[in-house]
Short mmCIF file of C-alpha atoms in Angstrom, two decimals:
data_model
loop_
_atom_site.label_atom_id
_atom_site.label_comp_id
_atom_site.label_asym_id
_atom_site.label_seq_id
_atom_site.Cartn_x
_atom_site.Cartn_y
_atom_site.Cartn_z
CA UNK A 13 76.32 263.84 235.60
CA UNK A 14 78.65 263.68 232.66
CA UNK A 15 80.91 266.58 231.97
CA UNK A 16 80.00 269.22 229.42
CA UNK A 17 82.99 268.35 227.24
CA UNK A 18 81.94 264.70 227.16
CA UNK A 19 78.41 265.64 226.09
CA UNK A 20 79.85 267.92 223.43
CA UNK A 21 81.96 265.05 222.16
CA UNK A 22 78.90 262.79 222.07
CA UNK A 23 77.05 265.43 220.13
CA UNK A 24 79.82 265.72 217.57
CA UNK A 25 80.04 261.97 217.18
CA UNK A 26 76.32 261.64 216.47
CA UNK A 27 76.45 264.43 213.93
CA UNK A 28 79.47 262.88 212.20
CA UNK A 29 77.66 259.55 212.10
CA UNK A 30 74.65 261.14 210.46
CA UNK A 31 76.87 262.87 207.91
CA UNK A 32 78.69 259.64 207.17
CA UNK A 33 75.41 257.80 206.58
CA UNK A 34 74.23 260.54 204.26
CA UNK A 35 77.43 260.43 202.25
CA UNK A 36 77.24 256.65 201.94
CA UNK A 37 73.68 256.99 200.72
CA UNK A 38 74.70 259.59 198.15
CA UNK A 39 77.67 257.67 196.70
CA UNK A 40 75.69 255.28 194.47
CA UNK A 41 73.32 258.04 193.44
CA UNK A 42 76.06 260.40 192.40
CA UNK A 43 78.14 257.72 190.74
CA UNK A 44 75.14 256.66 188.63
CA UNK A 45 74.63 260.23 187.52
CA UNK A 46 78.32 260.87 186.85
CA UNK A 47 78.74 257.60 184.98
CA UNK A 48 75.60 258.08 182.90
CA UNK A 49 76.37 261.66 182.03
CA UNK A 50 80.03 260.87 181.37
CA UNK A 51 79.40 257.94 179.07
CA UNK A 52 76.05 259.02 177.70
CA UNK A 53 76.94 262.56 176.72
CA UNK A 54 79.56 261.47 174.20
CA UNK A 55 77.05 259.15 172.54
CA UNK A 56 74.43 261.84 172.08
CA UNK A 57 74.19 263.44 168.68
CA UNK A 58 71.45 264.64 166.37
CA UNK A 59 71.43 261.34 164.55
CA UNK A 60 71.07 259.44 167.85
CA UNK A 61 68.02 261.49 168.69
CA UNK A 62 66.42 261.53 165.28
CA UNK A 63 67.23 258.33 163.41
CA UNK A 64 65.62 254.90 163.42
CA UNK A 65 67.16 252.15 165.50
CA UNK A 66 69.81 250.13 163.62
CA UNK A 67 70.08 246.36 163.93
CA UNK A 68 72.48 245.34 166.72
CA UNK A 69 76.11 245.85 165.86
CA UNK A 70 75.48 248.08 162.85
CA UNK A 71 77.01 251.55 162.72
CA UNK A 72 74.90 254.70 162.34
CA UNK A 73 71.24 255.10 163.20
CA UNK A 74 69.86 256.30 166.49
CA UNK A 75 67.17 255.77 169.08
CA UNK A 76 64.53 258.20 167.77
CA UNK A 77 61.66 255.69 167.79
CA UNK A 78 62.47 254.67 171.39
CA UNK A 79 62.20 258.28 172.60
CA UNK A 80 59.00 258.71 170.64
CA UNK A 81 57.61 255.39 171.87
CA UNK A 82 58.35 256.14 175.53
CA UNK A 83 56.73 259.57 175.27
CA UNK A 84 53.63 258.13 173.60
CA UNK A 85 53.20 255.14 175.88
CA UNK A 86 53.83 257.17 179.06
CA UNK A 87 51.48 259.94 177.89
CA UNK A 88 48.74 257.47 177.04
CA UNK A 89 49.21 255.65 180.36
CA UNK A 90 49.05 259.01 182.20
CA UNK A 91 45.86 260.03 180.40
CA UNK A 92 44.25 256.83 181.64
CA UNK A 93 45.95 256.46 185.00
CA UNK A 94 46.05 259.98 186.45
CA UNK A 95 42.31 260.78 186.44
CA UNK A 96 41.40 257.35 187.77
CA UNK A 97 44.08 257.58 190.46
CA UNK A 98 43.24 261.13 191.53
CA UNK A 99 39.51 260.48 191.74
CA UNK A 100 40.03 257.20 193.60
CA UNK A 101 42.25 259.09 196.03
CA UNK A 102 39.56 261.72 196.51
CA UNK A 103 37.02 258.99 197.18
CA UNK A 104 39.24 257.28 199.75
CA UNK A 105 39.94 260.56 201.53
CA UNK A 106 36.36 261.84 201.50
CA UNK A 107 34.64 258.61 202.48
CA UNK A 108 37.41 257.25 204.62
CA UNK A 109 35.04 255.62 207.10
CA UNK A 110 33.01 253.62 204.62
CA UNK A 111 33.63 249.89 204.48
CA UNK A 112 34.04 249.98 200.71
CA UNK A 113 36.80 252.57 201.14
CA UNK A 114 38.79 250.38 203.52
CA UNK A 115 38.49 247.38 201.21
CA UNK A 116 39.48 249.52 198.23
CA UNK A 117 42.41 250.99 200.16
CA UNK A 118 43.65 247.50 201.02
CA UNK A 119 43.37 246.29 197.43
CA UNK A 120 45.09 249.43 196.26
CA UNK A 121 48.02 248.76 198.59
CA UNK A 122 48.23 245.21 197.30
CA UNK A 123 48.26 246.51 193.74
CA UNK A 124 51.15 248.85 194.60
CA UNK A 125 53.26 245.86 195.47
CA UNK A 126 52.40 243.64 192.51
CA UNK A 127 55.67 242.98 190.65
CA UNK A 128 55.68 244.80 187.34
CA UNK A 129 56.38 241.62 185.40
CA UNK A 130 53.05 240.27 186.69
CA UNK A 131 51.30 243.31 185.27
CA UNK A 132 53.10 242.57 182.01
CA UNK A 133 51.71 239.06 181.93
CA UNK A 134 48.29 240.47 182.74
CA UNK A 135 48.55 242.89 179.83
CA UNK A 136 49.85 240.15 177.60
CA UNK A 137 47.06 237.68 178.40
CA UNK A 138 44.20 240.13 178.32
CA UNK A 139 45.18 242.50 175.56
CA UNK A 140 48.09 241.23 173.53
CA UNK A 141 46.49 237.85 172.92
CA UNK A 142 43.37 239.64 171.62
CA UNK A 143 44.71 242.56 169.60
CA UNK A 144 48.41 241.77 169.39
CA UNK A 145 51.57 243.52 170.61
CA UNK A 146 50.53 247.14 170.83
CA UNK A 147 51.01 250.61 172.25
CA UNK A 148 47.59 250.32 173.89
CA UNK A 149 48.51 247.12 175.72
CA UNK A 150 51.68 248.76 177.07
CA UNK A 151 49.86 251.90 178.11
CA UNK A 152 47.19 249.93 179.98
CA UNK A 153 49.80 247.88 181.83
CA UNK A 154 51.65 251.06 182.84
CA UNK A 155 48.39 252.82 183.78
CA UNK A 156 47.61 249.96 186.13
CA UNK A 157 51.01 250.52 187.73
CA UNK A 158 50.34 254.25 188.10
CA UNK A 159 46.89 254.08 189.61
CA UNK A 160 47.76 252.77 193.08
CA UNK A 161 50.65 255.23 193.49
CA UNK A 162 48.55 258.21 192.44
CA UNK A 163 45.57 257.04 194.50
CA UNK A 164 47.55 256.64 197.68
CA UNK A 165 49.46 259.90 197.44
CA UNK A 166 46.29 261.82 196.53
CA UNK A 167 44.49 260.35 199.52
CA UNK A 168 47.35 261.22 201.87
CA UNK A 169 47.65 264.73 200.44
CA UNK A 170 43.94 265.43 200.87
CA UNK A 171 43.96 264.10 204.40
CA UNK A 172 46.61 266.70 205.27
CA UNK A 173 44.29 269.59 204.37
CA UNK A 174 43.13 271.01 207.71
CA UNK A 175 39.47 270.42 208.46
CA UNK A 176 39.15 274.13 209.27
CA UNK A 177 39.71 274.99 205.59
CA UNK A 178 37.04 272.55 204.51
CA UNK A 179 34.62 273.83 207.14
CA UNK A 180 35.24 277.42 206.12
CA UNK A 181 34.04 276.61 202.61
CA UNK A 182 31.09 274.50 203.73
CA UNK A 183 29.97 277.24 206.12
CA UNK A 184 29.89 279.60 203.13
CA UNK A 185 27.19 277.46 201.59
CA UNK A 186 29.51 275.71 199.15
CA UNK A 187 28.32 272.15 198.47
CA UNK A 188 30.64 269.46 199.78
CA UNK A 189 31.65 268.08 196.38
CA UNK A 190 32.54 271.56 195.21
CA UNK A 191 34.49 272.24 198.38
CA UNK A 192 36.59 269.17 197.68
CA UNK A 193 37.13 269.92 194.00
CA UNK A 194 38.05 273.56 194.57
CA UNK A 195 39.29 274.59 197.99
CA UNK A 196 40.65 271.23 199.10
CA UNK A 197 42.27 270.25 195.80
CA UNK A 198 43.81 273.67 195.28
CA UNK A 199 45.42 273.64 198.70
CA UNK A 200 46.93 270.25 198.02
CA UNK A 201 48.01 270.62 194.38
CA UNK A 202 51.64 270.15 195.31
CA UNK A 203 51.05 266.89 197.14
CA UNK A 204 49.01 265.42 194.33
CA UNK A 205 51.52 266.59 191.74
CA UNK A 206 54.27 264.87 193.69
CA UNK A 207 52.32 261.62 193.56
CA UNK A 208 51.76 261.96 189.84
CA UNK A 209 55.46 262.65 189.33
CA UNK A 210 56.48 259.64 191.32
CA UNK A 211 54.17 257.51 189.25
CA UNK A 212 55.29 258.95 185.91
CA UNK A 213 58.95 258.58 186.86
CA UNK A 214 58.35 255.04 187.96
CA UNK A 215 56.58 253.91 184.79
CA UNK A 216 58.96 255.73 182.46
CA UNK A 217 61.72 253.36 183.41
CA UNK A 218 59.68 250.17 183.53
CA UNK A 219 60.98 247.45 181.24
CA UNK A 220 59.29 244.23 182.25
CA UNK A 221 55.65 245.09 181.45
CA UNK A 222 56.71 246.69 178.17
CA UNK A 223 58.63 243.60 177.04
CA UNK A 224 55.39 241.66 177.23
CA UNK A 225 53.12 244.30 175.73
CA UNK A 226 54.68 246.71 173.26
CA UNK A 227 57.38 244.21 172.28
CA UNK A 228 59.81 246.78 170.93
CA UNK A 229 60.52 247.87 167.40
CA UNK A 230 63.24 249.53 165.35
CA UNK A 231 60.87 251.81 163.52
CA UNK A 232 58.82 254.92 164.12
CA UNK A 233 55.37 254.80 165.69
CA UNK A 234 52.89 253.25 163.28
CA UNK A 235 49.63 253.16 165.17
CA UNK A 236 48.20 252.47 168.62
CA UNK A 237 47.54 248.83 167.80
CA UNK A 238 51.09 248.22 166.57
CA UNK A 239 54.25 247.35 168.50
CA UNK A 240 56.51 250.27 169.28
CA UNK A 241 59.96 251.03 170.61
CA UNK A 242 60.66 252.44 174.09
CA UNK A 243 63.78 253.69 175.84
CA UNK A 244 63.95 251.02 178.56
CA UNK A 245 63.65 248.31 175.91
CA UNK A 246 66.31 249.97 173.79
CA UNK A 247 68.63 250.22 176.79
CA UNK A 248 68.01 246.57 177.57
CA UNK A 249 68.64 245.40 174.00
CA UNK A 250 71.76 247.50 173.42
CA UNK A 251 73.31 246.53 176.73
CA UNK A 252 72.76 242.84 175.99
CA UNK A 253 74.26 243.15 172.53
CA UNK A 254 77.38 241.12 171.76
CA UNK A 255 78.71 244.09 169.73
CA UNK A 256 79.89 246.14 172.64
CA UNK A 257 81.77 248.91 170.89
CA UNK A 258 78.85 249.75 168.65
CA UNK A 259 75.95 249.28 171.01
CA UNK A 260 77.08 250.03 174.55
CA UNK A 261 77.44 253.79 173.97
CA UNK A 262 73.90 253.77 172.58
CA UNK A 263 72.66 252.16 175.79
CA UNK A 264 74.34 254.90 177.81
CA UNK A 265 72.95 257.59 175.55
CA UNK A 266 69.45 256.17 175.86
CA UNK A 267 69.82 256.02 179.67
CA UNK A 268 70.86 259.65 179.80
CA UNK A 269 67.89 260.68 177.67
CA UNK A 270 65.51 258.70 179.87
CA UNK A 271 66.87 260.40 183.00
CA UNK A 272 66.60 263.74 181.22
CA UNK A 273 62.96 263.12 180.24
CA UNK A 274 61.98 262.23 183.81
CA UNK A 275 63.82 265.30 185.10
CA UNK A 276 62.12 267.53 182.54
CA UNK A 277 58.66 266.23 183.44
CA UNK A 278 59.54 266.82 187.08
CA UNK A 279 60.55 270.43 186.52
CA UNK A 280 57.56 271.19 184.30
CA UNK A 281 55.02 269.77 186.77
CA UNK A 282 56.64 271.58 189.68
CA UNK A 283 56.52 274.80 187.72
CA UNK A 284 52.86 274.38 186.81
CA UNK A 285 51.79 273.54 190.36
CA UNK A 286 54.03 276.04 192.13
CA UNK A 287 52.23 277.85 194.88
CA UNK A 288 51.42 281.49 194.53
CA UNK A 289 52.00 282.14 198.20
CA UNK A 290 54.48 279.33 198.89
CA UNK B 25 11.00 292.91 217.83
CA UNK B 26 10.60 289.45 216.35
CA UNK B 27 12.43 286.19 216.84
CA UNK B 28 14.85 285.20 214.10
CA UNK B 29 15.64 281.72 215.34
CA UNK B 30 13.55 279.43 217.51
CA UNK B 31 15.30 276.38 218.92
CA UNK B 32 12.80 273.72 219.99
CA UNK B 33 13.77 270.66 222.07
CA UNK B 34 17.15 270.40 220.41
CA UNK B 35 19.32 267.46 221.42
CA UNK B 36 22.62 266.48 219.86
CA UNK B 37 24.94 263.50 220.05
CA UNK B 38 28.44 262.45 219.06
CA UNK B 39 28.00 258.71 218.61
CA UNK B 40 26.34 257.56 221.82
CA UNK B 41 27.46 260.57 223.84
CA UNK B 42 24.73 263.14 224.26
CA UNK B 43 26.15 266.66 224.25
CA UNK B 44 22.98 268.77 224.15
CA UNK B 45 19.83 267.97 226.08
CA UNK B 46 16.50 269.33 225.08
CA UNK B 47 17.48 272.95 224.46
CA UNK B 48 14.63 275.37 223.81
CA UNK B 49 15.31 279.07 223.28
CA UNK B 50 14.34 281.92 221.00
CA UNK B 51 16.87 284.27 219.50
CA UNK B 52 15.85 287.83 218.70
CA UNK B 53 16.48 289.51 215.40
CA UNK B 54 19.22 292.14 215.05
CA UNK B 55 20.58 291.65 218.53
CA UNK B 56 23.62 289.87 219.90
CA UNK B 57 22.99 286.67 221.81
CA UNK B 58 25.92 285.23 223.75
CA UNK B 59 26.24 281.59 224.75
CA UNK B 60 28.47 281.09 227.77
CA UNK B 61 29.44 278.11 229.86
CA UNK B 62 32.46 276.06 230.93
CA UNK B 63 34.51 274.03 228.42
CA UNK B 64 32.71 271.00 227.11
CA UNK B 65 29.23 272.26 227.99
CA UNK B 66 28.03 272.12 224.39
CA UNK B 67 28.27 275.79 223.41
CA UNK B 68 30.03 275.13 220.15
CA UNK B 69 27.82 272.16 219.32
CA UNK B 70 24.78 274.36 219.87
CA UNK B 71 25.78 276.95 217.32
CA UNK B 72 26.99 274.29 214.92
CA UNK B 73 23.46 272.90 215.03
CA UNK B 74 22.14 276.28 213.90
CA UNK B 75 23.77 276.09 210.46
CA UNK B 76 23.74 272.32 210.16
CA UNK B 77 27.50 271.97 210.58
CA UNK B 78 27.16 269.54 213.48
CA UNK B 79 25.93 266.75 211.22
CA UNK B 80 29.16 266.88 209.17
CA UNK B 81 31.03 265.19 212.02
CA UNK B 82 30.95 261.41 211.53
CA UNK B 83 28.37 259.69 213.76
CA UNK B 84 26.86 262.98 214.88
CA UNK B 85 23.10 263.15 215.38
CA UNK B 86 20.56 265.90 216.01
CA UNK B 87 16.91 265.81 217.05
CA UNK B 88 14.45 268.63 217.60
CA UNK B 89 13.68 271.65 215.49
CA UNK B 90 15.44 274.88 214.63
CA UNK B 91 13.13 277.43 213.04
CA UNK B 92 14.66 280.17 210.92
CA UNK B 93 11.96 282.76 210.26
CA UNK B 94 9.43 280.13 211.27
CA UNK B 95 10.72 277.44 208.91
CA UNK B 96 12.41 274.31 210.27
CA UNK B 97 15.95 274.07 208.86
CA UNK B 98 15.96 270.35 209.69
CA UNK B 99 12.84 269.61 207.71
CA UNK B 100 13.40 267.04 204.99
CA UNK B 101 12.97 269.29 202.00
CA UNK B 102 15.52 271.84 203.22
CA UNK B 103 18.97 271.72 201.64
CA UNK B 104 21.65 272.35 204.30
CA UNK B 105 23.67 274.25 201.69
CA UNK B 106 20.98 276.93 201.36
CA UNK B 107 20.71 277.14 205.16
CA UNK B 108 24.43 277.87 205.35
CA UNK B 109 24.07 280.66 202.82
CA UNK B 110 21.57 282.38 205.11
CA UNK B 111 23.50 281.70 208.31
CA UNK B 112 27.17 282.62 208.11
CA UNK B 113 29.85 281.41 210.50
CA UNK B 114 33.11 282.69 211.92
CA UNK B 115 35.36 280.14 213.56
CA UNK B 116 37.52 280.08 216.65
CA UNK B 117 40.80 280.16 214.77
CA UNK B 118 41.00 282.50 211.80
CA UNK B 119 40.87 280.22 208.77
CA UNK B 120 41.35 282.21 205.56
CA UNK B 121 41.95 280.04 202.50
CA UNK B 122 45.76 279.85 202.39
CA UNK B 123 46.01 279.69 198.58
CA UNK B 124 43.84 282.72 197.99
CA UNK B 125 44.47 286.46 197.97
CA UNK B 126 42.63 288.83 200.28
CA UNK B 127 40.29 289.65 197.43
CA UNK B 128 39.63 286.03 196.56
CA UNK B 129 39.10 285.10 200.18
CA UNK B 130 36.45 287.76 200.53
CA UNK B 131 34.79 286.77 197.27
CA UNK B 132 35.23 283.01 197.86
CA UNK B 133 31.63 282.26 198.82
CA UNK B 134 30.31 284.02 195.76
CA UNK B 135 32.94 282.76 193.34
CA UNK B 136 32.58 279.17 194.45
CA UNK B 137 28.85 279.51 194.04
CA UNK B 138 29.30 280.65 190.47
CA UNK B 139 29.27 284.45 190.57
CA UNK B 140 31.75 285.59 187.93
CA UNK B 141 30.67 289.17 187.24
CA UNK B 142 33.85 291.09 188.06
CA UNK B 143 32.09 294.38 188.55
CA UNK B 144 29.61 292.91 191.01
CA UNK B 145 32.37 291.04 192.87
CA UNK B 146 34.47 294.21 193.18
CA UNK B 147 31.53 296.00 194.75
CA UNK B 148 30.73 293.22 197.21
CA UNK B 149 34.39 292.73 198.18
CA UNK B 150 34.78 296.40 199.03
CA UNK B 151 31.46 296.54 200.86
CA UNK B 152 32.23 293.41 202.90
CA UNK B 153 35.77 294.49 203.78
CA UNK B 154 34.44 297.88 204.85
CA UNK B 155 31.74 296.24 206.95
CA UNK B 156 34.44 294.11 208.60
CA UNK B 157 36.52 297.26 209.24
CA UNK B 158 39.41 295.88 207.24
CA UNK B 159 39.15 297.87 204.02
CA UNK B 160 41.44 300.73 204.97
CA UNK B 161 44.18 298.36 206.08
CA UNK B 162 44.15 296.18 202.96
CA UNK B 163 42.75 298.23 200.09
CA UNK B 164 46.18 298.73 198.52
CA UNK B 165 47.16 295.08 198.71
CA UNK B 166 44.07 293.06 197.85
CA UNK B 167 46.24 290.71 195.80
CA UNK B 168 48.35 289.66 198.77
CA UNK B 169 47.83 286.29 200.44
CA UNK B 170 45.11 286.20 203.09
CA UNK B 171 47.51 284.24 205.26
CA UNK B 172 50.01 287.13 205.26
CA UNK B 173 47.75 289.26 207.49
CA UNK B 174 48.01 289.40 211.27
CA UNK B 175 45.73 287.15 213.34
CA UNK B 176 43.24 289.90 214.08
CA UNK B 177 43.17 291.00 210.46
CA UNK B 178 42.70 287.40 209.36
CA UNK B 179 39.71 287.07 211.64
CA UNK B 180 38.20 290.26 210.23
CA UNK B 181 38.89 288.87 206.76
CA UNK B 182 36.92 285.77 207.77
CA UNK B 183 34.11 288.02 208.94
CA UNK B 184 34.20 289.87 205.62
CA UNK B 185 34.12 286.52 203.83
CA UNK B 186 31.04 285.52 205.80
CA UNK B 187 29.35 288.89 205.16
CA UNK B 188 30.00 288.72 201.41
CA UNK B 189 27.35 286.06 200.87
CA UNK B 190 24.86 288.40 202.57
CA UNK B 191 23.64 286.14 205.34
CA UNK B 192 20.88 287.05 207.77
CA UNK B 193 22.49 285.50 210.82
CA UNK B 194 26.16 285.38 211.81
CA UNK B 195 27.37 282.68 214.15
CA UNK B 196 30.66 283.26 215.92
CA UNK B 197 32.48 280.47 217.71
CA UNK B 198 34.82 282.11 220.24
CA UNK B 199 35.99 284.51 217.54
CA UNK B 200 38.57 286.28 219.70
CA UNK B 201 40.05 283.43 221.70
CA UNK B 202 43.06 283.17 219.39
CA UNK B 203 43.67 286.93 219.33
CA UNK B 204 45.51 289.48 221.44
CA UNK B 205 43.44 291.94 223.50
CA UNK B 206 43.73 294.83 221.02
CA UNK B 207 42.64 292.69 218.09
CA UNK B 208 39.88 291.21 220.25
CA UNK B 209 38.61 294.67 221.18
CA UNK B 210 38.32 295.56 217.50
CA UNK B 211 36.26 292.45 216.82
CA UNK B 212 34.02 293.23 219.79
CA UNK B 213 33.35 296.73 218.46
CA UNK B 214 32.60 295.21 215.12
CA UNK B 215 30.11 292.77 216.61
CA UNK B 216 28.10 295.66 218.07
CA UNK B 217 27.99 297.38 214.69
CA UNK B 218 27.09 294.17 212.85
CA UNK B 219 24.08 293.73 215.12
CA UNK B 220 22.48 296.74 213.46
CA UNK B 221 21.96 294.66 210.34
CA UNK B 222 22.42 291.06 211.38
CA UNK B 223 21.35 288.66 214.05
CA UNK B 224 24.54 287.64 215.85
CA UNK B 225 25.02 284.54 218.00
CA UNK B 226 28.40 284.39 219.72
CA UNK B 227 29.91 281.60 221.75
CA UNK B 228 32.44 282.80 224.28
CA UNK B 229 34.21 281.51 227.34
CA UNK B 230 35.03 285.07 228.27
CA UNK B 231 32.28 286.38 230.53
CA UNK B 232 33.42 289.99 230.32
CA UNK B 233 33.14 289.71 226.60
CA UNK B 234 29.61 288.36 226.83
CA UNK B 235 28.70 291.21 229.18
CA UNK B 236 30.25 293.78 226.83
CA UNK B 237 28.88 292.70 223.50
CA UNK B 238 25.61 290.86 224.03
CA UNK B 239 22.00 291.82 224.59
CA UNK B 240 20.92 288.35 225.65
CA UNK B 241 22.95 285.64 227.32
CA UNK B 242 22.36 281.92 227.58
CA UNK B 243 24.23 279.90 230.19
CA UNK B 244 24.83 276.29 229.26
CA UNK B 245 26.04 273.65 231.67
CA UNK B 246 26.61 269.97 230.86
CA UNK B 247 24.53 270.20 227.71
CA UNK B 248 21.55 271.84 229.39
CA UNK B 249 20.30 275.38 229.13
CA UNK B 250 20.45 276.60 232.71
CA UNK B 251 19.41 280.18 232.28
CA UNK B 252 18.60 282.51 229.42
CA UNK B 253 17.64 286.14 229.53
CA UNK B 254 18.77 289.72 229.15
CA UNK B 255 22.53 289.91 229.59
CA UNK B 256 22.04 292.56 232.27
CA UNK B 257 19.80 290.27 234.29
CA UNK B 258 22.05 287.25 233.90
CA UNK B 259 25.08 289.11 235.18
CA UNK B 260 23.46 291.31 237.81
CA UNK B 261 20.58 289.22 238.94
CA UNK B 262 20.91 285.55 238.02
CA UNK B 263 17.95 283.41 238.98
CA UNK B 264 19.87 280.17 239.16
CA UNK B 265 22.45 279.50 241.80
CA UNK B 266 24.55 277.65 239.22
CA UNK B 267 24.64 280.70 236.96
CA UNK B 268 25.67 282.89 239.84
CA UNK B 269 28.47 280.53 240.79
CA UNK B 270 29.71 280.42 237.21
CA UNK B 271 29.69 284.16 236.62
CA UNK B 272 31.34 284.87 239.94
CA UNK B 273 34.08 282.47 238.97
CA UNK B 274 33.44 279.75 241.51
CA UNK B 275 33.84 277.13 238.82
CA UNK B 276 34.44 276.91 235.11
#
């Protein structure tokens, strides 16, 4: 048997290895945050937040319409995607044995992995070609991206609710559907909220499907059937601009605001779904 | 004294595995009937057939009849949900709703079935908690989480929750097996008192418990009803050799 001091050394080495891996994993994350905050903060001003988007290279103006556009498109996508995703997840969890459920689960997993640009083309062919570049087209494309994420996390969250809780309600003469919608859902709020957050965060930063659906714009929102601006598109355009001194800070500012929006949604949802007896 | 429940040729399956074979027995009103037997003999399945919980398990099947006040609860026009409102159940492990306060746990059955009248709920919550001998311990902290109570208190909370929907029968599936002896003794006392107003059916693997709390005892072995009679007779004078071996601890 190896000596105690050798085993202690082994133990220390493994722990140091784990720490090292963690630090390596954190480096890119922290440097992104530091860089974005460092460069973005100086670009942020009232006019950046509130003014219309200038043509590339021009001084002045802001990214107001992009913030507005992102909020509108993401909200619209969430209104469509969250209920469909949550109820699909409930179906998959409640009727997990049915054949239809296993087919649906498989298709759902496939949908999760469809590249977002493909969803953009889908939105473009089916909606844009009919009604033109529009907020609606973008929201539908993003909703389609949300649904599989929300569905899967809802299903997993519901499956974690102990059967004893469900049985307790059923034995009280509560119908099964009501048991699911009340007792089961309320004991898994946090899990479902996490899924929704993941999905919202994911779609907020999507660029590819938006390029092909909402097109982008320099002006304020002018209707659901009109093109609109969005932060990821603004970031993309400004960062590709040949006028670096004028436009690059705007790209950083827009990035910082996008990160801030996702963070804010995160905090709000966590606050709403916090557990009384956590 | 009349019979509250009549079980007639009841058989039950999980998939192709038969776990209950042709059980016929009558359960008397306002008395405690204990079901004893070694692990896996079908005790739990038997009481889960009495409030139609067995069929919730995927691929589970039941045949035979269970009459509640003379009416078959398995007949086609009977809604299992209404059966479960008349026959309450307490489970092996205390299972209060973790997200609910003591008050809400007690009122859960009523609230989830649409009772919103605060005044009425207050009355029923107090009455049920008193009946479960928990009121004095929790009356000052009804807003606290049900999960914050001790195991024994949680089980009494579950009993209160079952009583709140005013059932006629209470089924108990090894209600003290997860509790310490002191907490178990309290539940046993409670069972005797509950029998004044309710028909109680209790599954237990603890023979002393069956002897202490029950009026009638049924001995189940490998899915068959071996012997059923007055608890006194079963323990002092068993007719079947198998029963005698089991209660004297030769197997089990």
